[in-house]
Amino acid sequence: MLDNTQVERLEAEAVNSAKVRQPLYAARKKVFPKRASGSFRQFKWLVMAITLGIYYLTPWLRWDRGPFAPDQAVLLDVANRRFYFFFIEIWPQEFYYVAGLLVMAGVGLFLITSTVGRAWCGYTCPQTVWVDLFLVVERAIEGDRNARMKLDAGPWTARKLALRVSKHAIWLVIGAATGGAWIFYFADAPTLAGELFTGTAAPVAYITVAVLTATTYTFGGLMREQVCTYMCPWPRIQAAMLDENSLTVTYNDWRGEPRSRHAKKVLAAGQPVGDCVDCNACVAVCPMGIDIRDGQQLECITCALCIDACDGVMDKLGREHGLISYATLSDYNANMMLATAGGSGSVNPSLVRTADGLFSDKVAHFHIRKIFRPRTYVYMGLWSLIGLGLLYSLLTRDRLEVNVLHDRNPQFVTLSDGSIRNGYTVKLLNMIPEPRTIVVTLEGLEGAEMSVVGVDLPAGRSVPISVEPDRLKMLKVFVRQPAGQIHGTAQTFKFRAEDKASFESDEYTATFNAPEIAR
C-alpha cells in the first residue's frame, strides 16, 4: 500500500476555482484533460461507438419497400415530402408523429435529469461525443496531458507544425464526414456520395457539408467546453429538474476533508485528516477543467471521469472507492450531519468510521429505490402514455384518404332536361407504395349519379379509379340529380372511397346545391 506522500500530485488548476472565480465571460483558458481509465470511461467509449456508429452508418442501411418506393431505411425525402423510417412512412399531414416524438424526447430528458442528473450531457450529447472523438485524435498525435501542455507552451518548430497540421487536418476530415453523413439522410446515400465526389451534386449539398464541417470543427476542436458553458441553455435549465433525490456527481467532503498530503504528520499531531490527498487527479481528467471538490457547478456535465480518477488513487492508497461518487443530496446532507456532529463543528472523518476504520452503519448509502419516487413515476407515466398513444395511432391509421372541394363558381348548373349538376374536385390519396384501385361511390342523394372527367365509363353511382403508389390523384367529378328528386337548396351526401383488396375506406360529407326554383 502507498501512503499519501507517494501519490503523485498533478499540477492542475481548475479554470473556475472557488478561490479565484473568473468573470462571467472570461477569455478561454485552455484545458488539457488527462486520459482517464475506469468503468465510466469504458462506458463513455461504448456510448461514443454506438452513437457515432448510428449517425454515420444509418443512411447506408437498406429496406425493401418494393419497386415503387426508395429502399433507404431512413430517408427524409424533402422533394416528395415523405419521411421513411424502416417500415414506417410519414406524410406531411402526419407531422404530429414527429411532434409527438419530440415531446417524448423532452419528457425523457426531464426523466433522465431528475433521476441521474445531466447524464445526457455527460454521455450522449453530440457536443460531448464529438469532443471525445477530437480528443482521441489529439492524444494520438500530440500525446497525453503533459506532452500536450509542453507542446503548446514550446516554440514553433517543424515538429510542432507537423503535429498541429496533422491534428487539424484530421479534425477537418471528421467535420466533413459529419456534414456528409447528415446530407445522406436527405437523398439516396450511394447516389449522392457519387455525385459529391464527381462534382455533380446540387449546390445546397456542398453548402450544407461546408457549414457542418465548419461548425463541427469549431465546436468540437476549438471551443469545446465553451459551448457547454456559454452556448448551451440546458445547464441553466437542468437545476429546475433536480431535487434532493437526484443522482449527481458529488465530492463527499464528509469523508475527504480536511484534505492533506501528509496524513501521518497530521494524525500524529492529533488533528483529523480526510481521505483526499489533494492530488488534483479529478481536476486533471475533467474535460471542462473544473474542480468537483468546489461543489455543484454549472460547467459540470457529470461525465464521471473524476470518479474514475479518484477511485484509481484510492486503489493505490488501499482505501474505499467513492470519495467522489454519484450521490443524492439527501444522502450527502445526512452524512455531513454525521461528520459534523449534527452541524456543531467542522468535518471530522473519524465520526463516520468505526474504531477499525470501516464506515459506520449510520452512513447513508445510495439505493436504486431512492430514485423511484412520485416525480419519477409521473415522468415515466407521461412518457409511456405519449408513446403508447403514438403507437396506437400508427398501427390503426388509414392509408387511404378522400377529400372533396365543391366548385365555387358556378355553385350549380341547370341542364336542358331540368336536372341539376354540381361540380367537385375529388382528391384520392394512396399512402402506400403500391398501386391501388379505389372505388368511389355516392352515398345518399336520391337518384343522383356521377361522371368523372377523363374516365371512359358511363355515369353511375360508383366508379373504379386507379391510383399510383404514394400519390395523390385529383379527379374532376360531376354529380347530377333529376329535378323531381331534389328536396332542398342544400342536400348533404357522402363520397365513399374504398379499396376492395385491403378493405380500407374513407368518407367525405359533401353538399349538393340547387336553386330555389327547383323545389
Coordinates of C-alpha atoms in Angstrom, one line a residue:
M1 CA 0.0 0.0 0.0
L2 CA 1.2 3.6 -0.7
D3 CA 0.9 6.4 1.7
N4 CA -0.3 9.9 0.9
T5 CA 3.0 11.4 0.0
Q6 CA 3.8 8.6 -2.5
V7 CA 0.8 9.5 -4.7
E8 CA 1.9 11.8 -7.5
R9 CA 0.4 15.3 -7.2
L10 CA -0.6 16.7 -10.6
E11 CA -0.2 20.4 -11.3
A12 CA -3.7 21.0 -12.4
E13 CA -5.7 24.2 -11.6
A14 CA -9.4 24.4 -12.0
V15 CA -10.4 27.1 -14.5
N16 CA -13.1 28.4 -12.2
S17 CA -11.6 27.6 -8.8
A18 CA -13.7 28.7 -5.8
K19 CA -10.7 30.6 -4.6
V20 CA -10.3 32.6 -7.8
R21 CA -13.6 33.0 -9.6
Q22 CA -13.4 34.1 -13.2
P23 CA -15.6 36.8 -14.8
L24 CA -18.8 35.5 -16.3
Y25 CA -17.4 35.9 -19.8
A26 CA -13.7 35.3 -19.4
A27 CA -11.2 34.7 -22.1
R28 CA -10.8 31.0 -22.7
K29 CA -8.2 29.2 -20.7
K30 CA -7.0 26.1 -22.5
V31 CA -8.0 22.8 -20.9
F32 CA -5.7 19.7 -21.4
P33 CA -7.7 16.8 -20.0
K34 CA -5.7 13.8 -19.0
R35 CA -6.9 10.4 -20.2
A36 CA -8.9 8.6 -17.6
S37 CA -9.4 4.9 -17.2
G38 CA -12.1 3.1 -15.3
S39 CA -15.7 1.8 -15.6
F40 CA -17.2 5.2 -16.5
R41 CA -14.6 5.9 -19.1
Q42 CA -15.2 2.5 -20.7
F43 CA -18.9 3.2 -20.7
K44 CA -18.3 6.5 -22.4
W45 CA -16.2 4.7 -25.1
L46 CA -19.1 2.3 -25.6
V47 CA -21.7 5.1 -25.9
M48 CA -19.4 7.0 -28.3
A49 CA -19.0 4.0 -30.5
I50 CA -22.8 3.3 -30.6
T51 CA -23.9 6.9 -31.2
L52 CA -21.3 7.6 -33.9
G53 CA -22.0 4.3 -35.5
I54 CA -25.7 5.1 -35.6
Y55 CA -25.1 8.5 -37.1
Y56 CA -22.6 7.6 -39.7
L57 CA -24.0 4.2 -40.8
T58 CA -27.7 4.6 -40.7
P59 CA -28.0 6.3 -44.1
W60 CA -26.4 3.3 -45.7
L61 CA -28.9 0.8 -44.3
R62 CA -31.4 -0.6 -46.9
W63 CA -35.0 -1.5 -46.5
D64 CA -37.0 -3.2 -49.3
R65 CA -40.3 -1.3 -49.8
G66 CA -41.0 -2.7 -53.3
P67 CA -40.4 -1.2 -56.7
F68 CA -42.4 2.0 -56.1
A69 CA -40.5 3.4 -53.1
P70 CA -36.9 4.2 -52.1
D71 CA -35.0 1.4 -50.4
Q72 CA -33.1 3.6 -47.9
A73 CA -34.1 2.6 -44.4
V74 CA -34.1 6.1 -43.0
L75 CA -34.8 8.9 -45.5
L76 CA -36.1 12.4 -45.3
D77 CA -37.4 12.8 -48.9
V78 CA -38.0 16.5 -49.0
A79 CA -38.7 16.6 -52.7
N80 CA -41.6 14.2 -52.4
R81 CA -42.5 15.3 -48.8
R82 CA -42.0 11.9 -47.2
F83 CA -40.2 10.6 -44.2
Y84 CA -39.2 7.0 -44.3
F85 CA -38.2 5.1 -41.2
F86 CA -37.8 1.4 -41.9
F87 CA -41.4 0.1 -42.3
I88 CA -42.9 3.5 -41.3
E89 CA -43.8 6.2 -43.8
I90 CA -44.8 9.6 -42.6
W91 CA -46.7 12.1 -44.8
P92 CA -46.7 15.9 -44.3
Q93 CA -50.1 15.9 -42.7
E94 CA -48.9 13.3 -40.3
F95 CA -46.2 15.5 -38.8
Y96 CA -47.8 15.1 -35.5
Y97 CA -45.9 11.9 -35.2
V98 CA -42.7 13.8 -35.3
A99 CA -44.0 16.4 -32.9
G100 CA -45.0 13.5 -30.5
L101 CA -41.5 12.0 -30.7
L102 CA -40.0 15.4 -29.9
V103 CA -42.4 15.7 -26.9
M104 CA -41.3 12.2 -25.8
A105 CA -37.7 13.3 -26.1
G106 CA -38.3 16.3 -23.9
V107 CA -40.1 14.3 -21.3
G108 CA -37.5 11.6 -21.4
L109 CA -34.8 14.3 -20.9
F110 CA -36.7 15.5 -17.8
L111 CA -37.0 11.9 -16.6
I112 CA -33.2 11.2 -17.0
T113 CA -32.2 14.6 -15.5
S114 CA -34.5 14.2 -12.4
T115 CA -33.1 10.7 -11.7
V116 CA -29.4 10.7 -12.7
G117 CA -28.6 14.4 -13.3
R118 CA -27.0 15.6 -16.5
A119 CA -26.4 12.1 -17.9
W120 CA -27.4 13.3 -21.4
C121 CA -24.7 16.0 -21.3
G122 CA -22.1 13.6 -19.9
Y123 CA -22.6 10.7 -22.3
T124 CA -24.8 11.2 -25.3
C125 CA -24.9 14.9 -26.2
P126 CA -23.4 15.4 -29.7
Q127 CA -21.1 18.0 -28.3
T128 CA -19.7 15.6 -25.7
V129 CA -19.4 12.7 -28.2
W130 CA -17.6 14.8 -30.9
V131 CA -15.3 16.4 -28.3
D132 CA -14.4 12.9 -27.1
L133 CA -13.6 11.9 -30.7
F134 CA -11.5 15.0 -31.3
L135 CA -9.6 14.4 -28.0
V136 CA -8.8 10.8 -29.2
V137 CA -7.2 12.3 -32.3
E138 CA -5.4 14.9 -30.2
R139 CA -4.0 12.4 -27.8
A140 CA -2.9 10.0 -30.5
I141 CA -0.9 12.7 -32.3
E142 CA 0.3 15.0 -29.5
G143 CA 0.4 12.7 -26.5
D144 CA -1.4 12.8 -23.2
R145 CA -1.8 15.9 -20.9
N146 CA 1.8 16.7 -20.0
A147 CA 3.0 16.2 -23.6
R148 CA 0.3 18.5 -25.0
M149 CA 0.9 21.2 -22.4
K150 CA 4.6 21.1 -23.1
L151 CA 4.0 21.2 -26.9
D152 CA 1.6 24.1 -26.5
A153 CA 4.0 26.2 -24.4
G154 CA 7.0 25.4 -26.5
P155 CA 8.2 27.4 -29.5
W156 CA 7.1 26.7 -33.1
T157 CA 9.3 24.1 -34.6
A158 CA 9.0 21.8 -37.6
R159 CA 7.8 19.0 -35.4
K160 CA 5.2 21.2 -33.7
L161 CA 3.9 22.5 -37.0
A162 CA 3.7 18.9 -38.4
L163 CA 1.8 17.7 -35.4
R164 CA -0.6 20.6 -35.4
V165 CA -1.3 20.4 -39.1
S166 CA -1.9 16.7 -38.9
K167 CA -4.3 17.1 -35.9
H168 CA -6.3 19.9 -37.6
A169 CA -6.4 18.1 -40.9
I170 CA -7.9 15.0 -39.3
W171 CA -10.4 17.2 -37.4
L172 CA -11.5 18.8 -40.7
V173 CA -11.9 15.3 -42.2
I174 CA -14.1 14.3 -39.2
G175 CA -16.1 17.6 -39.7
A176 CA -16.5 16.8 -43.4
A177 CA -17.6 13.3 -42.7
T178 CA -20.1 14.7 -40.2
G179 CA -21.6 17.1 -42.7
G180 CA -21.5 14.4 -45.4
A181 CA -23.3 11.9 -43.2
W182 CA -26.0 14.5 -42.5
I183 CA -26.9 15.2 -46.1
F184 CA -27.1 11.4 -46.8
Y185 CA -30.3 11.4 -44.7
F186 CA -32.0 13.6 -47.3
A187 CA -31.2 11.6 -50.5
D188 CA -30.2 8.2 -51.6
A189 CA -26.8 7.8 -49.9
P190 CA -24.8 5.9 -52.6
T191 CA -26.1 8.1 -55.4
L192 CA -25.4 11.3 -53.5
A193 CA -22.0 10.1 -52.5
G194 CA -21.1 9.6 -56.1
E195 CA -22.4 13.0 -57.1
L196 CA -20.5 14.7 -54.3
F197 CA -17.1 13.2 -55.5
T198 CA -17.8 13.9 -59.2
G199 CA -18.9 17.5 -58.6
T200 CA -22.5 16.9 -59.9
A201 CA -24.4 17.3 -56.6
A202 CA -26.7 20.2 -56.0
P203 CA -25.1 23.4 -54.6
V204 CA -27.1 23.1 -51.4
A205 CA -25.4 19.7 -50.7
Y206 CA -21.9 21.3 -50.8
I207 CA -23.1 24.3 -48.8
T208 CA -24.5 22.1 -46.1
V209 CA -21.3 20.0 -45.9
A210 CA -19.2 23.1 -45.7
V211 CA -21.4 24.6 -42.9
L212 CA -21.5 21.5 -40.8
T213 CA -17.7 20.9 -41.4
A214 CA -17.0 24.4 -40.0
T215 CA -19.3 24.1 -37.0
T216 CA -18.1 20.6 -36.1
Y217 CA -14.5 21.6 -36.4
T218 CA -15.1 24.8 -34.4
F219 CA -17.3 23.4 -31.6
G220 CA -15.6 20.1 -31.2
G221 CA -12.0 21.2 -31.7
L222 CA -11.6 24.8 -30.9
M223 CA -14.4 25.8 -28.4
R224 CA -15.1 22.6 -26.6
E225 CA -16.1 23.4 -23.0
Q226 CA -17.1 26.9 -24.0
V227 CA -20.1 25.5 -25.9
C228 CA -21.4 23.9 -22.8
T229 CA -20.6 26.8 -20.6
Y230 CA -21.8 29.8 -22.7
M231 CA -23.9 28.5 -25.6
C232 CA -26.0 25.6 -24.3
P233 CA -29.1 26.5 -22.3
W234 CA -29.5 23.2 -20.6
P235 CA -27.1 23.8 -17.7
R236 CA -29.3 26.8 -16.7
I237 CA -32.5 24.7 -17.0
Q238 CA -31.4 21.4 -15.5
A239 CA -31.3 22.8 -12.0
A240 CA -35.1 23.0 -12.0
M241 CA -35.2 19.3 -12.8
L242 CA -33.2 18.2 -9.8
D243 CA -34.3 17.6 -6.3
E244 CA -32.7 16.1 -3.1
N245 CA -33.1 12.5 -4.5
S246 CA -31.5 13.1 -7.9
L247 CA -28.2 11.4 -8.5
T248 CA -25.3 13.8 -9.3
V249 CA -21.5 13.5 -9.3
T250 CA -20.5 14.6 -5.8
Y251 CA -17.3 15.1 -3.9
N252 CA -18.0 13.6 -0.5
D253 CA -16.2 16.0 1.7
W254 CA -17.7 14.4 4.8
R255 CA -15.0 11.7 4.3
G256 CA -12.5 13.7 2.3
E257 CA -11.9 16.8 4.5
P258 CA -9.7 18.0 5.8
R259 CA -7.5 17.1 2.8
S260 CA -3.8 16.6 3.3
R261 CA -0.8 15.2 1.6
H262 CA 0.9 14.5 4.9
A263 CA -1.7 12.4 6.7
K264 CA 0.8 10.7 9.1
K265 CA 2.1 14.0 10.4
V266 CA -1.3 15.5 10.8
L267 CA -2.6 12.4 12.6
A268 CA 0.5 12.4 14.8
A269 CA -0.4 16.0 15.8
G270 CA -3.8 14.8 16.9
Q271 CA -5.7 16.5 14.1
P272 CA -8.4 14.9 11.9
V273 CA -7.5 14.1 8.3
G274 CA -9.7 13.0 5.4
D275 CA -9.2 10.6 2.5
C276 CA -8.5 13.3 0.0
V277 CA -4.8 13.7 -0.6
D278 CA -5.2 16.8 -2.8
C279 CA -3.6 15.1 -5.8
N280 CA -5.7 17.0 -8.3
A281 CA -6.3 13.9 -10.4
C282 CA -10.0 14.8 -10.5
V283 CA -9.2 18.2 -12.0
A284 CA -6.7 16.8 -14.5
V285 CA -9.1 14.5 -16.2
C286 CA -12.1 16.9 -16.3
P287 CA -12.9 17.9 -19.9
M288 CA -14.5 21.1 -18.5
G289 CA -11.4 21.9 -16.4
I290 CA -13.3 22.4 -13.2
D291 CA -12.7 21.1 -9.6
I292 CA -15.6 18.9 -8.5
R293 CA -14.5 19.5 -4.9
D294 CA -15.9 23.0 -5.2
G295 CA -19.3 21.5 -5.3
Q296 CA -22.1 21.5 -7.9
Q297 CA -21.2 23.9 -10.8
L298 CA -22.9 25.0 -14.0
E299 CA -20.0 23.7 -16.0
C300 CA -20.1 20.1 -14.7
I301 CA -21.5 17.7 -17.3
T302 CA -21.5 14.8 -14.9
C303 CA -19.3 12.7 -17.2
A304 CA -18.0 10.9 -14.0
L305 CA -14.4 10.8 -15.2
C306 CA -13.4 12.4 -11.9
I307 CA -14.9 9.3 -10.2
D308 CA -12.6 7.0 -12.2
A309 CA -9.6 9.2 -11.5
C310 CA -10.3 9.3 -7.8
D311 CA -11.1 5.6 -7.5
G312 CA -7.7 4.9 -9.1
V313 CA -6.0 6.9 -6.4
M314 CA -8.0 5.3 -3.7
D315 CA -6.9 1.9 -5.0
K316 CA -3.2 3.0 -4.7
L317 CA -3.9 4.1 -1.1
G318 CA -5.8 1.0 -0.2
R319 CA -9.0 2.9 0.6
E320 CA -12.6 2.5 -0.4
H321 CA -13.9 3.8 -3.6
G322 CA -16.5 6.6 -3.6
L323 CA -14.7 9.7 -2.3
I324 CA -16.1 11.2 -5.5
S325 CA -19.3 9.3 -6.5
Y326 CA -22.8 9.5 -7.8
A327 CA -24.8 10.5 -4.7
T328 CA -28.1 12.2 -3.8
L329 CA -28.3 15.5 -1.9
S330 CA -30.4 13.8 0.8
D331 CA -27.7 11.2 1.4
Y332 CA -24.9 13.8 1.3
N333 CA -26.7 16.0 3.8
A334 CA -27.3 13.1 6.2
N335 CA -23.6 12.1 6.0
M336 CA -22.5 15.7 6.5
M337 CA -24.6 15.9 9.7
L338 CA -23.0 12.8 10.9
A339 CA -19.4 14.0 10.1
T340 CA -20.0 17.4 11.8
A341 CA -21.7 16.0 14.9
G342 CA -25.1 17.4 13.9
G343 CA -23.6 20.6 12.3
S344 CA -22.0 21.7 15.5
G345 CA -18.4 21.6 14.2
S346 CA -16.2 21.2 11.2
V347 CA -15.9 17.9 9.3
N348 CA -14.3 15.1 11.3
P349 CA -14.0 11.9 9.1
S350 CA -13.5 9.8 12.3
L351 CA -17.1 10.4 13.1
V352 CA -18.2 8.4 10.1
R353 CA -15.9 5.4 10.8
T354 CA -15.7 2.8 13.5
A355 CA -12.6 2.1 15.5
D356 CA -11.4 -0.5 13.0
G357 CA -11.6 2.1 10.2
L358 CA -14.8 0.8 8.5
F359 CA -17.7 3.1 7.7
S360 CA -20.3 3.4 10.4
D361 CA -23.7 1.8 10.0
K362 CA -25.1 5.3 10.2
V363 CA -23.5 6.3 6.9
A364 CA -26.2 6.7 4.2
H365 CA -25.6 4.8 1.0
F366 CA -27.4 5.1 -2.3
H367 CA -30.0 2.6 -3.2
I368 CA -31.7 2.3 -6.5
R369 CA -35.2 2.6 -4.9
K370 CA -34.4 6.2 -3.9
I371 CA -34.8 7.5 -7.5
F372 CA -38.2 5.8 -7.8
R373 CA -40.4 8.5 -6.3
P374 CA -43.7 10.2 -7.3
R375 CA -41.9 12.6 -9.6
T376 CA -40.2 9.7 -11.4
Y377 CA -43.4 7.8 -11.9
V378 CA -45.2 10.9 -13.2
Y379 CA -42.5 11.4 -15.9
M380 CA -42.4 7.7 -16.7
G381 CA -46.2 7.6 -16.9
L382 CA -46.4 10.7 -19.2
W383 CA -43.6 9.4 -21.4
S384 CA -45.3 6.0 -21.7
L385 CA -48.7 7.4 -22.3
I386 CA -47.5 9.6 -25.2
G387 CA -45.5 6.6 -26.7
L388 CA -48.5 4.2 -26.4
G389 CA -50.8 6.9 -28.0
L390 CA -48.4 7.3 -30.9
L391 CA -48.0 3.6 -31.3
Y392 CA -51.8 3.0 -31.3
S393 CA -52.3 5.8 -33.8
L394 CA -49.6 4.4 -36.0
L395 CA -51.0 0.9 -36.0
T396 CA -54.6 1.9 -36.7
R397 CA -54.1 4.8 -39.1
D398 CA -55.7 4.7 -42.5
R399 CA -53.5 4.6 -45.7
L400 CA -56.4 5.9 -47.8
E401 CA -57.9 9.3 -47.7
V402 CA -60.5 11.2 -49.7
N403 CA -61.0 14.9 -49.8
V404 CA -63.6 16.9 -51.8
L405 CA -63.7 20.5 -52.8
H406 CA -67.0 21.9 -54.2
D407 CA -66.8 24.2 -57.2
R408 CA -67.3 27.8 -56.1
N409 CA -68.4 29.3 -59.4
P410 CA -70.9 28.2 -60.5
Q411 CA -72.4 26.5 -57.4
F412 CA -74.7 24.5 -59.7
V413 CA -75.8 24.3 -63.3
T414 CA -79.3 23.6 -64.6
L415 CA -79.2 21.2 -67.6
S416 CA -81.6 21.2 -70.5
D417 CA -83.7 18.4 -69.0
G418 CA -84.2 20.4 -65.8
S419 CA -81.8 18.3 -63.7
I420 CA -79.2 20.0 -61.6
R421 CA -75.5 19.3 -61.8
N422 CA -72.7 20.2 -59.3
G423 CA -69.0 20.0 -59.9
Y424 CA -66.4 18.7 -57.4
T425 CA -62.7 18.2 -57.2
V426 CA -62.2 14.8 -55.6
K427 CA -58.7 14.0 -54.2
L428 CA -57.8 10.4 -53.6
L429 CA -54.7 9.9 -51.5
N430 CA -52.9 6.5 -51.8
M431 CA -50.5 6.4 -48.9
I432 CA -48.8 3.0 -49.6
P433 CA -46.0 2.3 -52.1
E434 CA -48.3 0.1 -54.2
P435 CA -50.8 0.8 -57.0
R436 CA -54.4 0.5 -55.9
T437 CA -57.8 0.5 -57.5
I438 CA -60.1 2.8 -55.5
V439 CA -63.9 2.6 -55.9
V440 CA -65.6 5.9 -55.5
T441 CA -69.2 5.6 -54.5
L442 CA -72.1 8.1 -53.9
E443 CA -74.0 7.5 -50.7
G444 CA -77.3 9.4 -50.2
L445 CA -78.6 12.0 -52.7
E446 CA -81.5 10.0 -54.1
G447 CA -81.5 9.4 -57.8
A448 CA -78.1 11.1 -58.3
E449 CA -75.3 9.7 -60.5
M450 CA -71.8 10.9 -61.2
S451 CA -69.4 11.1 -64.1
V452 CA -65.6 11.5 -63.9
V453 CA -63.8 13.6 -66.5
G454 CA -61.2 11.6 -68.3
V455 CA -62.7 8.2 -67.3
D456 CA -64.4 6.4 -70.2
L457 CA -67.3 4.9 -68.2
P458 CA -71.0 5.6 -68.2
A459 CA -72.4 7.8 -65.4
G460 CA -73.4 5.8 -62.3
R461 CA -73.3 5.6 -58.6
S462 CA -69.8 4.3 -58.4
V463 CA -66.6 4.3 -60.5
P464 CA -63.3 2.5 -60.1
I465 CA -60.2 4.7 -60.2
S466 CA -56.6 3.5 -60.5
V467 CA -54.2 5.4 -58.2
E468 CA -50.4 5.3 -58.5
P469 CA -48.3 4.3 -55.5
D470 CA -47.7 7.0 -52.9
R471 CA -49.6 9.6 -54.9
L472 CA -52.4 12.0 -54.7
K473 CA -54.9 11.7 -57.6
M474 CA -57.2 14.6 -58.4
L475 CA -60.5 13.9 -60.2
K476 CA -63.0 16.3 -61.8
V477 CA -66.4 14.8 -60.8
F478 CA -69.8 16.0 -61.9
V479 CA -72.9 14.9 -59.9
R480 CA -76.3 15.2 -61.5
Q481 CA -79.7 14.8 -59.8
P482 CA -83.0 14.8 -61.6
A483 CA -85.2 17.8 -60.9
G484 CA -88.0 15.7 -59.5
Q485 CA -85.8 14.2 -56.8
I486 CA -84.3 17.4 -55.4
H487 CA -85.6 18.1 -51.9
G488 CA -83.8 21.3 -50.9
T489 CA -81.4 24.0 -51.9
A490 CA -78.6 22.2 -50.0
Q491 CA -78.5 18.5 -49.5
T492 CA -75.7 16.5 -47.9
F493 CA -74.4 13.2 -49.2
K494 CA -71.1 11.3 -49.0
F495 CA -68.3 10.4 -51.3
R496 CA -67.0 7.0 -50.2
A497 CA -63.6 5.7 -51.3
E498 CA -62.9 2.1 -50.8
D499 CA -60.1 -0.3 -51.6
K500 CA -61.8 -3.7 -52.1
A501 CA -58.5 -5.6 -51.7
S502 CA -57.4 -4.2 -48.3
F503 CA -60.9 -3.3 -47.1
E504 CA -59.7 0.2 -46.3
S505 CA -62.2 3.0 -46.8
D506 CA -62.7 6.7 -46.2
E507 CA -65.7 9.0 -46.5
Y508 CA -66.2 12.7 -47.1
T509 CA -69.5 14.5 -46.5
A510 CA -70.3 17.0 -49.3
T511 CA -73.1 19.4 -50.1
F512 CA -75.3 19.4 -53.3
N513 CA -76.6 22.8 -54.1
A514 CA -79.8 23.6 -56.1
P515 CA -81.8 26.7 -56.9
E516 CA -84.9 27.7 -55.1
I517 CA -87.0 27.3 -58.2
A518 CA -86.0 23.6 -58.4
R519 CA -88.1 22.9 -55.3

